Amino acid sequence: GESVGLHLPTLSVQEGDNSIINCAYSNSASDYFIWYKQESGKGPQFIIDIRSNMDKRQGQRVTVLLNKTVKHLSLQIAATQPGDSAVYFCAENPYGYSTLTFGKGTMLLVSP
Amino acid sequence: DTGVSQNPRHKITKRGQNVTFRCDPISEHNRLYWYRQTLGQGPEFLTYFQNEAQLEKSRLLSDRFSAERPKGSFSTLEIQRTEQGDSAMYLCASSLGRGNIQYFGAGTRLSVL
């Protein structure tokens, strides 16, 4: 499949490590945020979302943290597995708009 | 499989030809979105529909691009007189209203020769 990860920031971890992927968003009026995972040749796959009235949300092996003061999101993946290798995008939804604005993406490489 | 279906998966065309892509969203979703993604970049918004009404179009959407969602179900995106710069992945997503998860299809990869 074709790579969507050319010239992206890359995070390399060992299997079993915890991974933290960071994202700076641009619009202080954004009130909804989503993290997506994209594997080569596939569409973005929903991982977890968070609304601006929350600071933290947990899913299965994933946690999203939101710091509205500095307009920063992070995605934490616990016990990272080789199947987690992909490009990860954060996306923001400004209040009053219906569209998502995507960040630049981070490639996560997990070594066995 | 997210439930959003896009066809074809790949399209190779010659410059100047017209192409049409189809998206079938999750059936109960009233909102349908089109995005374009080039290599190494995140998806960029093109246009979206609420039911059959096209409510917003990006400045990226030149007049060679047209989208329809005739009965509020599937949607088509047509590109007329394709240019090499149109080569990209065209992604469709659907959601149940604003501020809810947008589920993406696998995309249509367009190559303009």
Short mmCIF file of C-alpha atoms in Angstrom, two decimals:
data_model
loop_
_atom_site.label_atom_id
_atom_site.label_comp_id
_atom_site.label_asym_id
_atom_site.label_seq_id
_atom_site.Cartn_x
_atom_site.Cartn_y
_atom_site.Cartn_z
CA GLY A 1 0.00 0.00 0.00
CA GLU A 2 0.98 3.60 -0.43
CA SER A 3 2.40 5.46 2.54
CA VAL A 4 0.71 8.58 3.81
CA GLY A 5 3.55 9.15 6.25
CA LEU A 6 6.24 10.79 4.11
CA HIS A 7 8.14 13.56 5.92
CA LEU A 8 5.95 13.31 9.01
CA PRO A 9 7.18 13.56 12.59
CA THR A 10 7.92 10.02 13.67
CA LEU A 11 7.73 8.36 17.07
CA SER A 12 9.54 5.04 17.35
CA VAL A 13 8.81 2.81 20.36
CA GLN A 14 9.31 -0.76 21.45
CA GLU A 15 6.40 -3.13 21.82
CA GLY A 16 4.97 -2.87 25.32
CA ASP A 17 6.08 0.74 25.84
CA ASN A 18 3.59 3.54 26.41
CA SER A 19 3.35 6.07 23.56
CA ILE A 20 2.44 9.73 23.74
CA ILE A 21 1.52 11.61 20.58
CA ASN A 22 1.09 15.37 20.82
CA CYS A 23 -0.95 17.83 18.82
CA ALA A 24 -1.25 21.61 18.90
CA TYR A 25 -4.59 22.88 17.65
CA SER A 26 -5.17 26.29 16.19
CA ASN A 27 -8.66 27.54 17.00
CA SER A 28 -9.53 28.56 20.56
CA ALA A 29 -13.21 28.30 19.57
CA SER A 30 -12.93 24.56 18.90
CA ASP A 31 -15.16 22.57 21.22
CA TYR A 32 -14.81 19.04 19.90
CA PHE A 33 -11.67 17.04 19.14
CA ILE A 34 -11.03 13.64 17.61
CA TRP A 35 -8.03 11.38 17.21
CA TYR A 36 -7.83 9.20 14.11
CA LYS A 37 -5.48 6.38 13.14
CA GLN A 38 -4.65 5.92 9.46
CA GLU A 39 -2.92 2.88 8.07
CA SER A 40 -1.33 2.88 4.64
CA GLY A 41 -3.92 2.87 1.85
CA LYS A 42 -6.88 3.14 4.24
CA GLY A 43 -9.20 5.86 5.44
CA PRO A 44 -8.87 7.46 8.89
CA GLN A 45 -10.19 5.25 11.68
CA PHE A 46 -11.79 6.80 14.78
CA ILE A 47 -9.89 6.20 18.01
CA ILE A 48 -11.28 8.53 20.67
CA ASP A 49 -12.94 11.92 20.99
CA ILE A 50 -13.24 14.59 23.68
CA ARG A 51 -15.38 17.68 24.16
CA SER A 52 -14.02 20.97 25.45
CA ASN A 53 -15.83 20.65 28.79
CA MET A 54 -13.52 17.74 29.67
CA ASP A 55 -9.78 17.55 30.34
CA LYS A 56 -9.34 13.81 30.03
CA ARG A 57 -11.09 10.85 28.51
CA GLN A 58 -10.13 7.20 28.60
CA GLY A 59 -10.84 4.37 26.22
CA GLN A 60 -9.46 0.92 25.86
CA ARG A 61 -5.64 1.35 26.06
CA VAL A 62 -5.97 4.99 24.96
CA THR A 63 -6.31 8.25 26.86
CA VAL A 64 -6.79 11.72 25.42
CA LEU A 65 -5.76 14.81 27.39
CA LEU A 66 -6.94 18.30 26.51
CA ASN A 67 -5.23 21.48 27.70
CA LYS A 68 -7.31 24.40 26.46
CA THR A 69 -5.00 26.98 28.03
CA VAL A 70 -2.20 26.14 25.63
CA LYS A 71 -4.39 24.58 22.91
CA HIS A 72 -2.78 21.18 23.21
CA LEU A 73 -4.05 17.62 22.83
CA SER A 74 -2.24 14.42 23.53
CA LEU A 75 -3.00 10.79 22.83
CA GLN A 76 -1.55 8.20 25.16
CA ILE A 77 -1.44 4.58 24.05
CA ALA A 78 -0.69 2.04 26.76
CA ALA A 79 1.26 -1.15 26.07
CA THR A 80 1.84 -0.23 22.43
CA GLN A 81 1.58 -3.12 19.97
CA PRO A 82 2.98 -3.56 16.43
CA GLY A 83 -0.60 -3.25 15.15
CA ASP A 84 -0.66 0.31 16.49
CA SER A 85 1.89 1.33 13.83
CA ALA A 86 0.17 3.95 11.68
CA VAL A 87 -0.13 7.70 11.15
CA TYR A 88 -2.14 9.45 13.87
CA PHE A 89 -4.06 12.67 13.23
CA CYS A 90 -5.79 14.98 15.64
CA ALA A 91 -8.75 16.95 14.31
CA GLU A 92 -10.64 19.92 15.74
CA ASN A 93 -14.21 21.07 15.20
CA PRO A 94 -14.67 24.80 15.77
CA TYR A 95 -17.91 25.83 17.44
CA GLY A 96 -20.52 26.73 14.85
CA TYR A 97 -18.83 24.78 12.09
CA SER A 98 -19.48 21.28 10.93
CA THR A 99 -16.15 20.44 9.39
CA LEU A 100 -13.03 18.96 10.91
CA THR A 101 -9.63 20.63 10.59
CA PHE A 102 -6.86 18.06 10.71
CA GLY A 103 -3.37 18.47 12.13
CA LYS A 104 -0.27 17.35 10.27
CA GLY A 105 -0.06 13.83 11.65
CA THR A 106 2.52 11.76 13.48
CA MET A 107 3.82 8.41 12.31
CA LEU A 108 4.05 5.81 15.09
CA LEU A 109 6.46 2.92 14.47
CA VAL A 110 6.33 0.02 16.92
CA SER A 111 9.16 -2.48 16.92
CA PRO A 112 8.58 -6.03 18.20
CA ASP B 1 -15.16 -1.61 8.13
CA THR B 2 -16.76 1.66 9.29
CA GLY B 3 -19.94 1.21 7.26
CA VAL B 4 -19.06 4.04 4.85
CA SER B 5 -18.52 2.64 1.38
CA GLN B 6 -16.66 4.37 -1.45
CA ASN B 7 -16.37 3.36 -5.09
CA PRO B 8 -14.22 2.95 -7.00
CA ARG B 9 -11.22 2.38 -4.74
CA HIS B 10 -8.81 3.43 -7.46
CA LYS B 11 -9.26 5.53 -10.58
CA ILE B 12 -6.65 6.25 -13.22
CA THR B 13 -7.60 8.81 -15.83
CA LYS B 14 -6.04 11.01 -18.44
CA ARG B 15 -5.85 14.75 -18.03
CA GLY B 16 -8.97 16.44 -19.32
CA GLN B 17 -11.31 13.52 -18.65
CA ASN B 18 -14.25 13.65 -16.26
CA VAL B 19 -14.47 11.32 -13.28
CA THR B 20 -17.22 10.53 -10.78
CA PHE B 21 -16.90 8.95 -7.36
CA ARG B 22 -19.64 7.51 -5.19
CA CYS B 23 -20.06 7.42 -1.42
CA ASP B 24 -22.62 5.41 0.53
CA PRO B 25 -22.73 6.68 4.14
CA ILE B 26 -23.91 4.91 7.27
CA SER B 27 -27.64 4.70 6.64
CA GLU B 28 -28.95 6.69 9.61
CA HIS B 29 -26.37 9.48 9.28
CA ASN B 30 -27.80 12.78 8.05
CA ARG B 31 -24.45 14.47 7.39
CA LEU B 32 -22.04 13.51 4.64
CA TYR B 33 -18.64 15.09 4.06
CA TRP B 34 -16.05 15.01 1.28
CA TYR B 35 -12.36 15.52 2.03
CA ARG B 36 -9.22 15.39 -0.09
CA GLN B 37 -5.90 14.03 1.14
CA THR B 38 -2.53 14.32 -0.54
CA LEU B 39 0.57 12.37 0.40
CA GLY B 40 1.94 13.25 3.81
CA GLN B 41 -0.93 15.59 4.69
CA GLY B 42 -4.08 15.37 6.76
CA PRO B 43 -7.47 15.34 5.04
CA GLU B 44 -8.73 18.74 3.84
CA PHE B 45 -12.42 19.58 3.83
CA LEU B 46 -14.12 20.00 0.45
CA THR B 47 -17.88 20.09 1.06
CA TYR B 48 -20.66 18.68 3.20
CA PHE B 49 -24.36 17.86 3.04
CA GLN B 50 -27.06 17.75 5.64
CA ASN B 51 -29.59 15.39 4.16
CA GLU B 52 -29.83 16.48 0.50
CA ALA B 53 -28.77 20.08 1.07
CA GLN B 54 -25.19 21.09 0.32
CA LEU B 55 -24.47 23.50 3.17
CA GLU B 56 -20.82 24.41 2.81
CA LYS B 57 -18.11 24.34 0.18
CA SER B 58 -14.41 24.95 0.70
CA ARG B 59 -12.43 27.40 -1.40
CA LEU B 60 -10.51 24.29 -2.49
CA LEU B 61 -13.57 23.22 -4.43
CA SER B 62 -13.07 24.81 -7.84
CA ASP B 63 -15.92 25.10 -10.31
CA ARG B 64 -14.70 21.90 -11.96
CA PHE B 65 -15.89 20.02 -8.89
CA SER B 66 -19.53 19.27 -8.20
CA ALA B 67 -21.16 17.13 -5.54
CA GLU B 68 -24.69 15.89 -5.14
CA ARG B 69 -26.69 13.95 -2.60
CA PRO B 70 -29.98 13.62 -4.44
CA LYS B 71 -32.13 11.77 -1.91
CA GLY B 72 -30.14 12.40 1.20
CA SER B 73 -28.56 8.98 0.99
CA PHE B 74 -25.56 8.30 -1.28
CA SER B 75 -23.47 11.12 -2.72
CA THR B 76 -21.43 11.61 -5.87
CA LEU B 77 -18.41 13.83 -6.42
CA GLU B 78 -17.64 14.71 -10.03
CA ILE B 79 -14.46 16.31 -11.29
CA GLN B 80 -14.61 17.74 -14.79
CA ARG B 81 -11.59 18.31 -17.04
CA THR B 82 -9.23 16.65 -14.56
CA GLU B 83 -5.78 18.12 -14.00
CA GLN B 84 -2.66 16.45 -12.65
CA GLY B 85 -3.04 18.50 -9.47
CA ASP B 86 -6.32 16.69 -8.79
CA SER B 87 -4.39 13.48 -8.05
CA ALA B 88 -5.16 12.67 -4.44
CA MET B 89 -7.17 10.41 -2.14
CA TYR B 90 -10.81 11.50 -1.99
CA LEU B 91 -12.39 10.59 1.32
CA CYS B 92 -16.02 10.51 2.32
CA ALA B 93 -17.25 10.62 5.90
CA SER B 94 -20.65 10.60 7.57
CA SER B 95 -21.96 11.60 10.97
CA LEU B 96 -25.12 12.00 12.97
CA GLY B 97 -25.18 15.78 13.23
CA ARG B 98 -22.46 18.20 14.24
CA GLY B 99 -20.06 17.48 17.05
CA ASN B 100 -20.33 13.75 16.58
CA ILE B 101 -17.87 11.22 15.28
CA GLN B 102 -17.23 11.41 11.56
CA TYR B 103 -16.73 7.91 10.20
CA PHE B 104 -14.57 7.68 7.10
CA GLY B 105 -14.66 5.38 4.13
CA ALA B 106 -11.55 3.79 2.66
CA GLY B 107 -11.31 6.51 0.01
CA THR B 108 -10.94 6.68 -3.75
CA ARG B 109 -7.37 7.10 -4.98
CA LEU B 110 -7.34 9.26 -8.14
CA SER B 111 -4.32 9.35 -10.41
CA VAL B 112 -4.41 11.83 -13.29
CA LEU B 113 -1.85 11.08 -15.99
#
